[in-house]
PDB file of C-alpha atoms in Angstrom:
ATOM      1  CA  MET A  27      92.356 128.141  63.209  1.00  0.00           C
ATOM      2  CA  ALA A  28      90.700 127.375  66.520  1.00  0.00           C
ATOM      3  CA  PRO A  29      87.331 128.957  67.276  1.00  0.00           C
ATOM      4  CA  ALA A  30      87.430 132.119  69.386  1.00  0.00           C
ATOM      5  CA  SER A  31      85.468 130.359  72.132  1.00  0.00           C
ATOM      6  CA  PHE A  32      88.166 127.755  72.675  1.00  0.00           C
ATOM      7  CA  HIS A  33      90.090 128.368  75.908  1.00  0.00           C
ATOM      8  CA  PRO A  34      92.077 125.292  76.957  1.00  0.00           C
ATOM      9  CA  ILE A  35      94.093 125.222  80.152  1.00  0.00           C
ATOM     10  CA  SER A  36      97.208 124.468  78.096  1.00  0.00           C
ATOM     11  CA  ASN A  37      98.176 123.474  74.563  1.00  0.00           C
ATOM     12  CA  THR A  38      99.245 119.987  75.659  1.00  0.00           C
ATOM     13  CA  VAL A  39      97.055 117.046  74.685  1.00  0.00           C
ATOM     14  CA  CYS A  40      97.341 113.277  74.907  1.00  0.00           C
ATOM     15  CA  VAL A  41      96.584 110.823  72.083  1.00  0.00           C
ATOM     16  CA  MET A  42      95.902 107.264  73.243  1.00  0.00           C
ATOM     17  CA  ASP A  43      96.456 104.793  71.558  1.00  0.00           C
ATOM     18  CA  ALA A  44      98.802 106.705  69.248  1.00  0.00           C
ATOM     19  CA  ALA A  45     100.088 103.637  67.421  1.00  0.00           C
ATOM     20  CA  GLY A  46      96.969 103.020  65.337  1.00  0.00           C
ATOM     21  CA  ASN A  47      96.160 104.577  61.979  1.00  0.00           C
ATOM     22  CA  LEU A  48      93.879 107.218  63.492  1.00  0.00           C
ATOM     23  CA  GLY A  49      96.099 107.853  66.509  1.00  0.00           C
ATOM     24  CA  LEU A  50      99.239 108.410  64.461  1.00  0.00           C
ATOM     25  CA  SER A  51      97.428 110.742  62.069  1.00  0.00           C
ATOM     26  CA  LEU A  52      96.023 112.708  64.991  1.00  0.00           C
ATOM     27  CA  VAL A  53      99.518 113.103  66.440  1.00  0.00           C
ATOM     28  CA  GLU A  54     100.839 114.422  63.127  1.00  0.00           C
ATOM     29  CA  ARG A  55      97.977 116.886  62.616  1.00  0.00           C
ATOM     30  CA  LEU A  56      98.023 118.145  66.207  1.00  0.00           C
ATOM     31  CA  LEU A  57     101.754 118.839  65.975  1.00  0.00           C
ATOM     32  CA  GLN A  58     101.135 120.775  62.761  1.00  0.00           C
ATOM     33  CA  ARG A  59      98.543 122.863  64.596  1.00  0.00           C
ATOM     34  CA  GLY A  60     101.008 123.829  67.317  1.00  0.00           C
ATOM     35  CA  TYR A  61     100.064 121.470  70.110  1.00  0.00           C
ATOM     36  CA  THR A  62     102.431 119.673  72.435  1.00  0.00           C
ATOM     37  CA  VAL A  63     101.447 116.004  72.167  1.00  0.00           C
ATOM     38  CA  HIS A  64     101.814 113.119  74.594  1.00  0.00           C
ATOM     39  CA  ALA A  65     101.647 110.075  72.311  1.00  0.00           C
ATOM     40  CA  ALA A  66     100.626 107.093  74.452  1.00  0.00           C
ATOM     41  CA  VAL A  67     101.155 103.591  73.069  1.00  0.00           C
ATOM     42  CA  GLN A  68     100.640 100.198  74.684  1.00  0.00           C
ATOM     43  CA  ASN A  69     102.680  98.188  72.175  1.00  0.00           C
ATOM     44  CA  HIS A  70     106.456  98.733  72.333  1.00  0.00           C
ATOM     45  CA  ASN A  71     106.769  97.416  68.776  1.00  0.00           C
ATOM     46  CA  CYS A  72     104.698 100.253  67.267  1.00  0.00           C
ATOM     47  CA  GLU A  73     106.999 103.155  68.023  1.00  0.00           C
ATOM     48  CA  SER A  74     109.101 103.425  64.863  1.00  0.00           C
ATOM     49  CA  GLN A  75     106.937 106.037  63.129  1.00  0.00           C
ATOM     50  CA  LEU A  76     106.477 108.004  66.333  1.00  0.00           C
ATOM     51  CA  ASN A  77     110.215 107.977  66.971  1.00  0.00           C
ATOM     52  CA  GLY A  78     110.700 109.373  63.475  1.00  0.00           C
ATOM     53  CA  LEU A  79     108.301 112.216  64.270  1.00  0.00           C
ATOM     54  CA  ALA A  80     109.936 112.828  67.637  1.00  0.00           C
ATOM     55  CA  ARG A  81     113.417 113.423  66.209  1.00  0.00           C
ATOM     56  CA  GLY A  82     114.065 117.131  66.466  1.00  0.00           C
ATOM     57  CA  ASN A  83     110.519 117.851  67.640  1.00  0.00           C
ATOM     58  CA  LYS A  84     110.448 118.867  71.289  1.00  0.00           C
ATOM     59  CA  LYS A  85     106.638 119.057  71.225  1.00  0.00           C
ATOM     60  CA  LEU A  86     106.217 115.300  70.937  1.00  0.00           C
ATOM     61  CA  LYS A  87     106.692 113.031  73.945  1.00  0.00           C
ATOM     62  CA  ILE A  88     106.163 109.267  73.769  1.00  0.00           C
ATOM     63  CA  PHE A  89     104.673 107.344  76.696  1.00  0.00           C
ATOM     64  CA  HIS A  90     104.083 103.649  77.269  1.00  0.00           C
ATOM     65  CA  ALA A  91     100.504 103.587  78.563  1.00  0.00           C
ATOM     66  CA  ASP A  92      98.710 100.308  79.052  1.00  0.00           C
ATOM     67  CA  PRO A  93      94.945 100.936  79.417  1.00  0.00           C
ATOM     68  CA  PHE A  94      94.939  98.247  82.104  1.00  0.00           C
ATOM     69  CA  ASP A  95      97.749  99.948  84.042  1.00  0.00           C
ATOM     70  CA  TYR A  96      96.200 102.933  85.810  1.00  0.00           C
ATOM     71  CA  LYS A  97      99.495 104.539  86.804  1.00  0.00           C
ATOM     72  CA  SER A  98     100.824 104.513  83.245  1.00  0.00           C
ATOM     73  CA  ILE A  99      97.671 106.318  82.078  1.00  0.00           C
ATOM     74  CA  ILE A 100      98.061 108.956  84.784  1.00  0.00           C
ATOM     75  CA  ASP A 101     101.673 109.510  83.741  1.00  0.00           C
ATOM     76  CA  ALA A 102     100.698 110.045  80.094  1.00  0.00           C
ATOM     77  CA  LEU A 103      97.888 112.478  81.031  1.00  0.00           C
ATOM     78  CA  ARG A 104      99.968 114.608  83.384  1.00  0.00           C
ATOM     79  CA  SER A 105      99.759 118.345  82.446  1.00  0.00           C
ATOM     80  CA  CYS A 106      97.428 117.630  79.487  1.00  0.00           C
ATOM     81  CA  SER A 107      94.300 119.688  78.878  1.00  0.00           C
ATOM     82  CA  GLY A 108      92.713 117.159  76.542  1.00  0.00           C
ATOM     83  CA  LEU A 109      92.634 113.495  75.597  1.00  0.00           C
ATOM     84  CA  PHE A 110      91.878 111.834  72.263  1.00  0.00           C
ATOM     85  CA  TYR A 111      91.099 108.222  73.146  1.00  0.00           C
ATOM     86  CA  THR A 112      90.855 105.350  70.663  1.00  0.00           C
ATOM     87  CA  PHE A 113      90.755 101.744  71.808  1.00  0.00           C
ATOM     88  CA  GLU A 114      93.227  99.374  70.154  1.00  0.00           C
ATOM     89  CA  PRO A 115      92.844  95.640  70.900  1.00  0.00           C
ATOM     90  CA  PRO A 116      95.741  94.251  72.972  1.00  0.00           C
ATOM     91  CA  GLU A 117      98.379  92.138  71.259  1.00  0.00           C
ATOM     92  CA  ASP A 118      97.283  88.959  73.021  1.00  0.00           C
ATOM     93  CA  GLN A 119      93.638  89.418  71.987  1.00  0.00           C
ATOM     94  CA  PRO A 120      93.536  91.077  68.556  1.00  0.00           C
ATOM     95  CA  THR A 121      90.212  89.587  67.409  1.00  0.00           C
ATOM     96  CA  TYR A 122      86.752  90.884  68.266  1.00  0.00           C
ATOM     97  CA  ASP A 123      84.811  88.039  69.870  1.00  0.00           C
ATOM     98  CA  GLU A 124      82.342  87.612  72.727  1.00  0.00           C
ATOM     99  CA  PHE A 125      85.110  88.314  75.252  1.00  0.00           C
ATOM    100  CA  MET A 126      86.249  91.631  73.753  1.00  0.00           C
ATOM    101  CA  THR A 127      83.427  93.621  75.356  1.00  0.00           C
ATOM    102  CA  GLU A 128      84.817  93.126  78.859  1.00  0.00           C
ATOM    103  CA  VAL A 129      88.309  94.101  77.681  1.00  0.00           C
ATOM    104  CA  GLU A 130      87.187  97.283  75.931  1.00  0.00           C
ATOM    105  CA  VAL A 131      84.895  98.325  78.781  1.00  0.00           C
ATOM    106  CA  ARG A 132      87.627  97.849  81.396  1.00  0.00           C
ATOM    107  CA  ALA A 133      90.078  99.883  79.331  1.00  0.00           C
ATOM    108  CA  ALA A 134      87.581 102.725  78.865  1.00  0.00           C
ATOM    109  CA  GLN A 135      86.739 102.763  82.572  1.00  0.00           C
ATOM    110  CA  ASN A 136      90.411 103.020  83.532  1.00  0.00           C
ATOM    111  CA  VAL A 137      91.058 105.842  81.076  1.00  0.00           C
ATOM    112  CA  LEU A 138      87.996 107.882  82.129  1.00  0.00           C
ATOM    113  CA  GLU A 139      88.760 107.418  85.813  1.00  0.00           C
ATOM    114  CA  ALA A 140      92.325 108.623  85.181  1.00  0.00           C
ATOM    115  CA  CYS A 141      90.905 111.687  83.400  1.00  0.00           C
ATOM    116  CA  ALA A 142      88.667 112.393  86.389  1.00  0.00           C
ATOM    117  CA  GLN A 143      91.757 112.294  88.622  1.00  0.00           C
ATOM    118  CA  THR A 144      93.776 114.609  86.343  1.00  0.00           C
ATOM    119  CA  GLU A 145      92.894 118.191  87.277  1.00  0.00           C
ATOM    120  CA  THR A 146      94.212 119.694  84.045  1.00  0.00           C
ATOM    121  CA  ILE A 147      91.956 117.617  81.750  1.00  0.00           C
ATOM    122  CA  ASP A 148      89.415 119.955  80.189  1.00  0.00           C
ATOM    123  CA  LYS A 149      87.923 117.700  77.498  1.00  0.00           C
ATOM    124  CA  VAL A 150      87.928 114.088  76.317  1.00  0.00           C
ATOM    125  CA  VAL A 151      87.212 113.119  72.714  1.00  0.00           C
ATOM    126  CA  PHE A 152      86.202 109.454  72.777  1.00  0.00           C
ATOM    127  CA  THR A 153      86.295 107.490  69.520  1.00  0.00           C
ATOM    128  CA  SER A 154      83.365 105.128  69.196  1.00  0.00           C
ATOM    129  CA  SER A 155      81.684 103.635  66.132  1.00  0.00           C
ATOM    130  CA  ALA A 156      78.570 103.972  64.008  1.00  0.00           C
ATOM    131  CA  THR A 157      77.974 100.330  64.932  1.00  0.00           C
ATOM    132  CA  ALA A 158      77.041 101.638  68.408  1.00  0.00           C
ATOM    133  CA  VAL A 159      74.118 103.426  66.716  1.00  0.00           C
ATOM    134  CA  ILE A 160      72.716 101.278  63.905  1.00  0.00           C
ATOM    135  CA  CYS A 161      72.499  97.685  65.165  1.00  0.00           C
ATOM    136  CA  ARG A 162      68.862  97.398  66.185  1.00  0.00           C
ATOM    137  CA  ASP A 163      66.010  95.002  65.503  1.00  0.00           C
ATOM    138  CA  ASP A 164      63.741  97.895  64.450  1.00  0.00           C
ATOM    139  CA  ARG A 165      66.184  99.331  61.900  1.00  0.00           C
ATOM    140  CA  LYS A 166      63.882  98.766  58.929  1.00  0.00           C
ATOM    141  CA  SER A 167      60.942 100.449  60.667  1.00  0.00           C
ATOM    142  CA  GLU A 168      62.887 103.536  61.772  1.00  0.00           C
ATOM    143  CA  ILE A 169      61.212 105.815  59.226  1.00  0.00           C
ATOM    144  CA  ALA A 170      62.690 109.030  60.602  1.00  0.00           C
ATOM    145  CA  GLY A 171      66.224 107.673  60.156  1.00  0.00           C
ATOM    146  CA  PHE A 172      69.161 107.273  62.478  1.00  0.00           C
ATOM    147  CA  ASP A 173      71.167 109.938  64.225  1.00  0.00           C
ATOM    148  CA  GLU A 174      73.190 110.345  67.404  1.00  0.00           C
ATOM    149  CA  ARG A 175      70.138 109.828  69.616  1.00  0.00           C
ATOM    150  CA  HIS A 176      69.931 106.147  68.672  1.00  0.00           C
ATOM    151  CA  TRP A 177      71.786 103.319  70.375  1.00  0.00           C
ATOM    152  CA  SER A 178      72.436  99.796  69.174  1.00  0.00           C
ATOM    153  CA  ASP A 179      70.525  97.117  71.043  1.00  0.00           C
ATOM    154  CA  LEU A 180      72.800  94.920  73.153  1.00  0.00           C
ATOM    155  CA  SER A 181      70.511  91.886  73.003  1.00  0.00           C
ATOM    156  CA  PHE A 182      70.279  92.196  69.212  1.00  0.00           C
ATOM    157  CA  CYS A 183      74.088  92.350  68.980  1.00  0.00           C
ATOM    158  CA  ARG A 184      74.493  89.242  71.128  1.00  0.00           C
ATOM    159  CA  LYS A 185      71.817  87.336  69.217  1.00  0.00           C
ATOM    160  CA  PHE A 186      73.521  87.891  65.846  1.00  0.00           C
ATOM    161  CA  LYS A 187      77.092  87.803  67.220  1.00  0.00           C
ATOM    162  CA  LEU A 188      77.830  91.385  66.236  1.00  0.00           C
ATOM    163  CA  TRP A 189      80.795  91.511  68.610  1.00  0.00           C
ATOM    164  CA  HIS A 190      82.249  94.782  67.313  1.00  0.00           C
ATOM    165  CA  ALA A 191      78.914  96.544  67.735  1.00  0.00           C
ATOM    166  CA  LEU A 192      78.411  94.972  71.159  1.00  0.00           C
ATOM    167  CA  SER A 193      81.841  96.072  72.397  1.00  0.00           C
ATOM    168  CA  LYS A 194      81.553  99.607  71.036  1.00  0.00           C
ATOM    169  CA  THR A 195      78.027 100.079  72.386  1.00  0.00           C
ATOM    170  CA  GLN A 196      78.751  98.723  75.865  1.00  0.00           C
ATOM    171  CA  ALA A 197      82.060 100.587  76.155  1.00  0.00           C
ATOM    172  CA  GLU A 198      80.527 103.884  75.055  1.00  0.00           C
ATOM    173  CA  LYS A 199      77.486 103.528  77.326  1.00  0.00           C
ATOM    174  CA  THR A 200      79.712 102.677  80.295  1.00  0.00           C
ATOM    175  CA  THR A 201      82.007 105.592  79.523  1.00  0.00           C
ATOM    176  CA  TRP A 202      79.148 108.071  79.259  1.00  0.00           C
ATOM    177  CA  ALA A 203      77.751 106.935  82.608  1.00  0.00           C
ATOM    178  CA  LEU A 204      81.163 107.293  84.248  1.00  0.00           C
ATOM    179  CA  ALA A 205      81.865 110.659  82.593  1.00  0.00           C
ATOM    180  CA  MET A 206      78.577 112.088  83.883  1.00  0.00           C
ATOM    181  CA  ASP A 207      79.115 110.644  87.356  1.00  0.00           C
ATOM    182  CA  ARG A 208      82.694 111.914  87.620  1.00  0.00           C
ATOM    183  CA  GLY A 209      82.101 115.291  85.947  1.00  0.00           C
ATOM    184  CA  VAL A 210      84.344 114.636  82.927  1.00  0.00           C
ATOM    185  CA  ASN A 211      83.642 116.799  79.870  1.00  0.00           C
ATOM    186  CA  MET A 212      83.407 114.123  77.162  1.00  0.00           C
ATOM    187  CA  VAL A 213      82.306 114.091  73.526  1.00  0.00           C
ATOM    188  CA  SER A 214      82.128 110.935  71.417  1.00  0.00           C
ATOM    189  CA  VAL A 215      82.797 110.408  67.706  1.00  0.00           C
ATOM    190  CA  ASN A 216      80.754 107.547  66.224  1.00  0.00           C
ATOM    191  CA  ALA A 217      82.812 106.833  63.134  1.00  0.00           C
ATOM    192  CA  GLY A 218      81.830 104.942  60.017  1.00  0.00           C
ATOM    193  CA  LEU A 219      84.053 102.319  58.397  1.00  0.00           C
ATOM    194  CA  LEU A 220      87.518 103.834  57.963  1.00  0.00           C
ATOM    195  CA  THR A 221      88.519 103.455  54.313  1.00  0.00           C
ATOM    196  CA  SER A 222      92.275 103.780  54.720  1.00  0.00           C
ATOM    197  CA  PRO A 223      94.712 100.836  54.857  1.00  0.00           C
ATOM    198  CA  PRO A 224      95.277  98.845  57.025  1.00  0.00           C
ATOM    199  CA  ASP A 225      91.791  99.494  58.455  1.00  0.00           C
ATOM    200  CA  LEU A 226      90.116  98.681  55.135  1.00  0.00           C
ATOM    201  CA  SER A 227      90.492  94.923  55.341  1.00  0.00           C
ATOM    202  CA  ILE A 228      88.158  91.986  54.955  1.00  0.00           C
ATOM    203  CA  LYS A 229      89.126  91.126  58.557  1.00  0.00           C
ATOM    204  CA  ASN A 230      87.779  94.434  59.902  1.00  0.00           C
ATOM    205  CA  PRO A 231      85.139  93.469  62.494  1.00  0.00           C
ATOM    206  CA  TYR A 232      83.029  96.492  61.492  1.00  0.00           C
ATOM    207  CA  LEU A 233      82.089  94.567  58.334  1.00  0.00           C
ATOM    208  CA  THR A 234      80.107  91.895  60.200  1.00  0.00           C
ATOM    209  CA  GLY A 235      76.579  92.682  59.062  1.00  0.00           C
ATOM    210  CA  ALA A 236      77.750  94.966  56.225  1.00  0.00           C
ATOM    211  CA  ALA A 237      75.301  93.461  53.694  1.00  0.00           C
ATOM    212  CA  GLU A 238      72.382  94.263  55.996  1.00  0.00           C
ATOM    213  CA  PHE A 239      73.773  97.748  56.699  1.00  0.00           C
ATOM    214  CA  TYR A 240      73.850  98.382  52.945  1.00  0.00           C
ATOM    215  CA  GLU A 241      70.304  97.139  52.328  1.00  0.00           C
ATOM    216  CA  ASP A 242      69.003  99.294  55.175  1.00  0.00           C
ATOM    217  CA  GLY A 243      70.792 102.468  54.012  1.00  0.00           C
ATOM    218  CA  VAL A 244      73.146 102.743  56.994  1.00  0.00           C
ATOM    219  CA  PHE A 245      76.449 101.463  55.548  1.00  0.00           C
ATOM    220  CA  VAL A 246      78.590 104.555  56.074  1.00  0.00           C
ATOM    221  CA  THR A 247      82.319 105.104  55.532  1.00  0.00           C
ATOM    222  CA  VAL A 248      84.795 107.832  56.419  1.00  0.00           C
ATOM    223  CA  ASP A 249      88.210 108.741  55.055  1.00  0.00           C
ATOM    224  CA  LEU A 250      91.087 109.314  57.439  1.00  0.00           C
ATOM    225  CA  LYS A 251      91.541 113.059  56.822  1.00  0.00           C
ATOM    226  CA  PHE A 252      87.885 113.823  57.503  1.00  0.00           C
ATOM    227  CA  LEU A 253      87.906 111.679  60.641  1.00  0.00           C
ATOM    228  CA  VAL A 254      90.991 113.453  61.989  1.00  0.00           C
ATOM    229  CA  ASP A 255      89.509 116.871  61.160  1.00  0.00           C
ATOM    230  CA  ALA A 256      86.291 115.914  62.951  1.00  0.00           C
ATOM    231  CA  HIS A 257      88.154 114.927  66.113  1.00  0.00           C
ATOM    232  CA  ILE A 258      90.123 118.165  66.218  1.00  0.00           C
ATOM    233  CA  CYS A 259      87.119 120.335  65.393  1.00  0.00           C
ATOM    234  CA  ILE A 260      85.103 118.683  68.165  1.00  0.00           C
ATOM    235  CA  TYR A 261      87.947 119.213  70.626  1.00  0.00           C
ATOM    236  CA  GLU A 262      88.562 122.838  69.710  1.00  0.00           C
ATOM    237  CA  ASP A 263      84.926 123.961  69.494  1.00  0.00           C
ATOM    238  CA  ASP A 264      83.565 124.836  72.911  1.00  0.00           C
ATOM    239  CA  SER A 265      80.002 124.257  71.706  1.00  0.00           C
ATOM    240  CA  SER A 266      80.519 120.558  70.935  1.00  0.00           C
ATOM    241  CA  TYR A 267      78.533 118.165  73.092  1.00  0.00           C
ATOM    242  CA  GLY A 268      77.230 114.609  73.234  1.00  0.00           C
ATOM    243  CA  ARG A 269      77.681 112.192  70.337  1.00  0.00           C
ATOM    244  CA  TYR A 270      78.588 112.889  66.695  1.00  0.00           C
ATOM    245  CA  LEU A 271      78.021 110.450  63.844  1.00  0.00           C
ATOM    246  CA  CYS A 272      81.074 110.835  61.633  1.00  0.00           C
ATOM    247  CA  PHE A 273      81.045 109.759  57.973  1.00  0.00           C
ATOM    248  CA  ASN A 274      81.425 111.367  54.563  1.00  0.00           C
ATOM    249  CA  HIS A 275      80.029 108.645  52.315  1.00  0.00           C
ATOM    250  CA  VAL A 276      76.943 106.435  52.342  1.00  0.00           C
ATOM    251  CA  VAL A 277      77.153 103.253  50.275  1.00  0.00           C
ATOM    252  CA  LYS A 278      73.766 103.293  48.574  1.00  0.00           C
ATOM    253  CA  ARG A 279      74.419 102.199  44.970  1.00  0.00           C
ATOM    254  CA  HIS A 280      75.160  98.676  43.791  1.00  0.00           C
ATOM    255  CA  ARG A 281      78.324  99.760  42.000  1.00  0.00           C
ATOM    256  CA  ASP A 282      79.585 101.449  45.196  1.00  0.00           C
ATOM    257  CA  ALA A 283      79.070  98.205  47.080  1.00  0.00           C
ATOM    258  CA  ILE A 284      80.894  96.252  44.355  1.00  0.00           C
ATOM    259  CA  GLU A 285      83.766  98.752  44.437  1.00  0.00           C
ATOM    260  CA  HIS A 286      84.169  98.362  48.201  1.00  0.00           C
ATOM    261  CA  ALA A 287      83.995  94.575  47.905  1.00  0.00           C
ATOM    262  CA  SER A 288      86.697  94.578  45.227  1.00  0.00           C
ATOM    263  CA  ARG A 289      88.981  96.680  47.436  1.00  0.00           C
ATOM    264  CA  LEU A 290      88.482  94.201  50.267  1.00  0.00           C
ATOM    265  CA  THR A 291      88.967  91.102  48.090  1.00  0.00           C
ATOM    266  CA  PRO A 292      90.910  92.304  45.003  1.00  0.00           C
ATOM    267  CA  PHE A 293      91.448  88.802  43.592  1.00  0.00           C
ATOM    268  CA  ALA A 294      87.841  87.641  43.829  1.00  0.00           C
ATOM    269  CA  PRO A 295      85.836  87.542  40.567  1.00  0.00           C
ATOM    270  CA  SER A 296      83.427  90.438  40.050  1.00  0.00           C
ATOM    271  CA  PRO A 297      79.722  89.614  39.751  1.00  0.00           C
ATOM    272  CA  PRO A 298      78.179  90.013  36.268  1.00  0.00           C
ATOM    273  CA  PRO A 299      76.777  93.491  35.554  1.00  0.00           C
ATOM    274  CA  SER A 300      73.070  93.990  36.174  1.00  0.00           C
ATOM    275  CA  PHE A 301      71.245  97.018  34.799  1.00  0.00           C
ATOM    276  CA  ASP A 302      68.483  96.762  37.388  1.00  0.00           C
ATOM    277  CA  GLN A 303      70.965  96.526  40.243  1.00  0.00           C
ATOM    278  CA  ASP A 304      73.128  99.336  38.865  1.00  0.00           C
ATOM    279  CA  MET A 305      70.123 101.680  38.689  1.00  0.00           C
ATOM    280  CA  LYS A 306      68.942 100.814  42.186  1.00  0.00           C
ATOM    281  CA  ILE A 307      69.594 103.440  44.842  1.00  0.00           C
ATOM    282  CA  ILE A 308      69.191 102.477  48.486  1.00  0.00           C
ATOM    283  CA  GLN A 309      67.400 105.142  50.493  1.00  0.00           C
ATOM    284  CA  ARG A 310      69.762 106.709  53.004  1.00  0.00           C
ATOM    285  CA  THR A 311      68.390 106.399  56.541  1.00  0.00           C
ATOM    286  CA  ILE A 312      71.195 107.909  58.622  1.00  0.00           C
ATOM    287  CA  SER A 313      72.159 111.516  59.269  1.00  0.00           C
ATOM    288  CA  ASN A 314      75.385 113.340  60.162  1.00  0.00           C
ATOM    289  CA  LYS A 315      73.852 116.836  60.136  1.00  0.00           C
ATOM    290  CA  LYS A 316      74.988 117.559  63.674  1.00  0.00           C
ATOM    291  CA  LEU A 317      78.671 117.121  62.783  1.00  0.00           C
ATOM    292  CA  ASN A 318      78.384 118.890  59.433  1.00  0.00           C
ATOM    293  CA  LYS A 319      76.893 121.928  61.154  1.00  0.00           C
ATOM    294  CA  LEU A 320      79.697 121.993  63.729  1.00  0.00           C
ATOM    295  CA  MET A 321      82.410 121.754  61.065  1.00  0.00           C
ATOM    296  CA  VAL A 322      81.204 124.662  58.926  1.00  0.00           C
ATOM    297  CA  GLY A 323      84.174 127.007  58.629  1.00  0.00           C
ATOM    298  CA  PHE A 324      86.637 124.627  60.284  1.00  0.00           C
ATOM    299  CA  GLU A 325      90.163 125.106  58.959  1.00  0.00           C
ATOM    300  CA  SER A 326      92.223 121.938  59.018  1.00  0.00           C
ATOM    301  CA  GLY A 327      95.597 123.548  58.332  1.00  0.00           C
ATOM    302  CA  PRO A 328      98.302 124.637  60.801  1.00  0.00           C
ATOM    303  CA  GLN A 329      97.214 126.730  63.753  1.00  0.00           C
ATOM    304  CA  LEU A 330      99.030 129.736  65.147  1.00  0.00           C
ATOM    305  CA  ASP A 331     100.474 129.152  68.593  1.00  0.00           C
ATOM    306  CA  GLY A 332      99.003 132.495  69.633  1.00  0.00           C
ATOM    307  CA  ASN A 333      95.531 130.915  69.703  1.00  0.00           C
ATOM    308  CA  LEU A 334      96.587 128.676  72.556  1.00  0.00           C
ATOM    309  CA  VAL A 335      97.788 129.606  76.002  1.00  0.00           C
TER     310      VAL A 335
END
């Protein structure tokens, strides 16, 4: 049930890009909660599941919205009170490399500018990554631990070719600057590694630097249900603000690391057991207290239409 303080202009929201794992799950959950959803996709080949949801459901509308085509974004946002935005790499450039930063930044700029031009938009929930927080040269000396106030260092990311972290950090920083300049009410979700297929793959660019993340106590993961709940809670709670680190597991034991590695490479031989390694616990140096406090009492089930206007 939505908090009493939540007063959107309408119950229509846009999910962009709705073809990804997170986007599709958001569409499904938002429909269950009584929203009308504009599902915006850039890839025409990713509509089959959305078309299945749309059959007989008048509250779901599918839009083709290319983040590099301003007009298509405006069309998808029309009459919406909120946007859930997640960047999906374009078909012709699916791999995170040194050129992805420019692509992701341009897409985010177009989307935020379209939101600024859409009078009905009340709130934007922007999906970022924990890699926009934790990739810093001083990570080992950060005694107080990491939270939403920290930013990854762009020079550090370039030096060690952490392209995913570089793209997420630059895109989020650019988006925040534009949101503040244009008066867009934006909140960001800095998500850990999503542990649901197909996102849990050895090819996931988040995993570049994973060994160092683990050793430094900042290798965090999140399951899909919790991530979806976090997005909706942040949107519906009028008190949400700024950035939210989003994870529900910290990989801090050797056996946890081995388990994740085996899920990523199921046919690779497992390392021999080590008592010393198995007993070792990495000290956690990252906090999600801000999100946990916000989500106290959040109900993830269906929402009565009467709570929306």
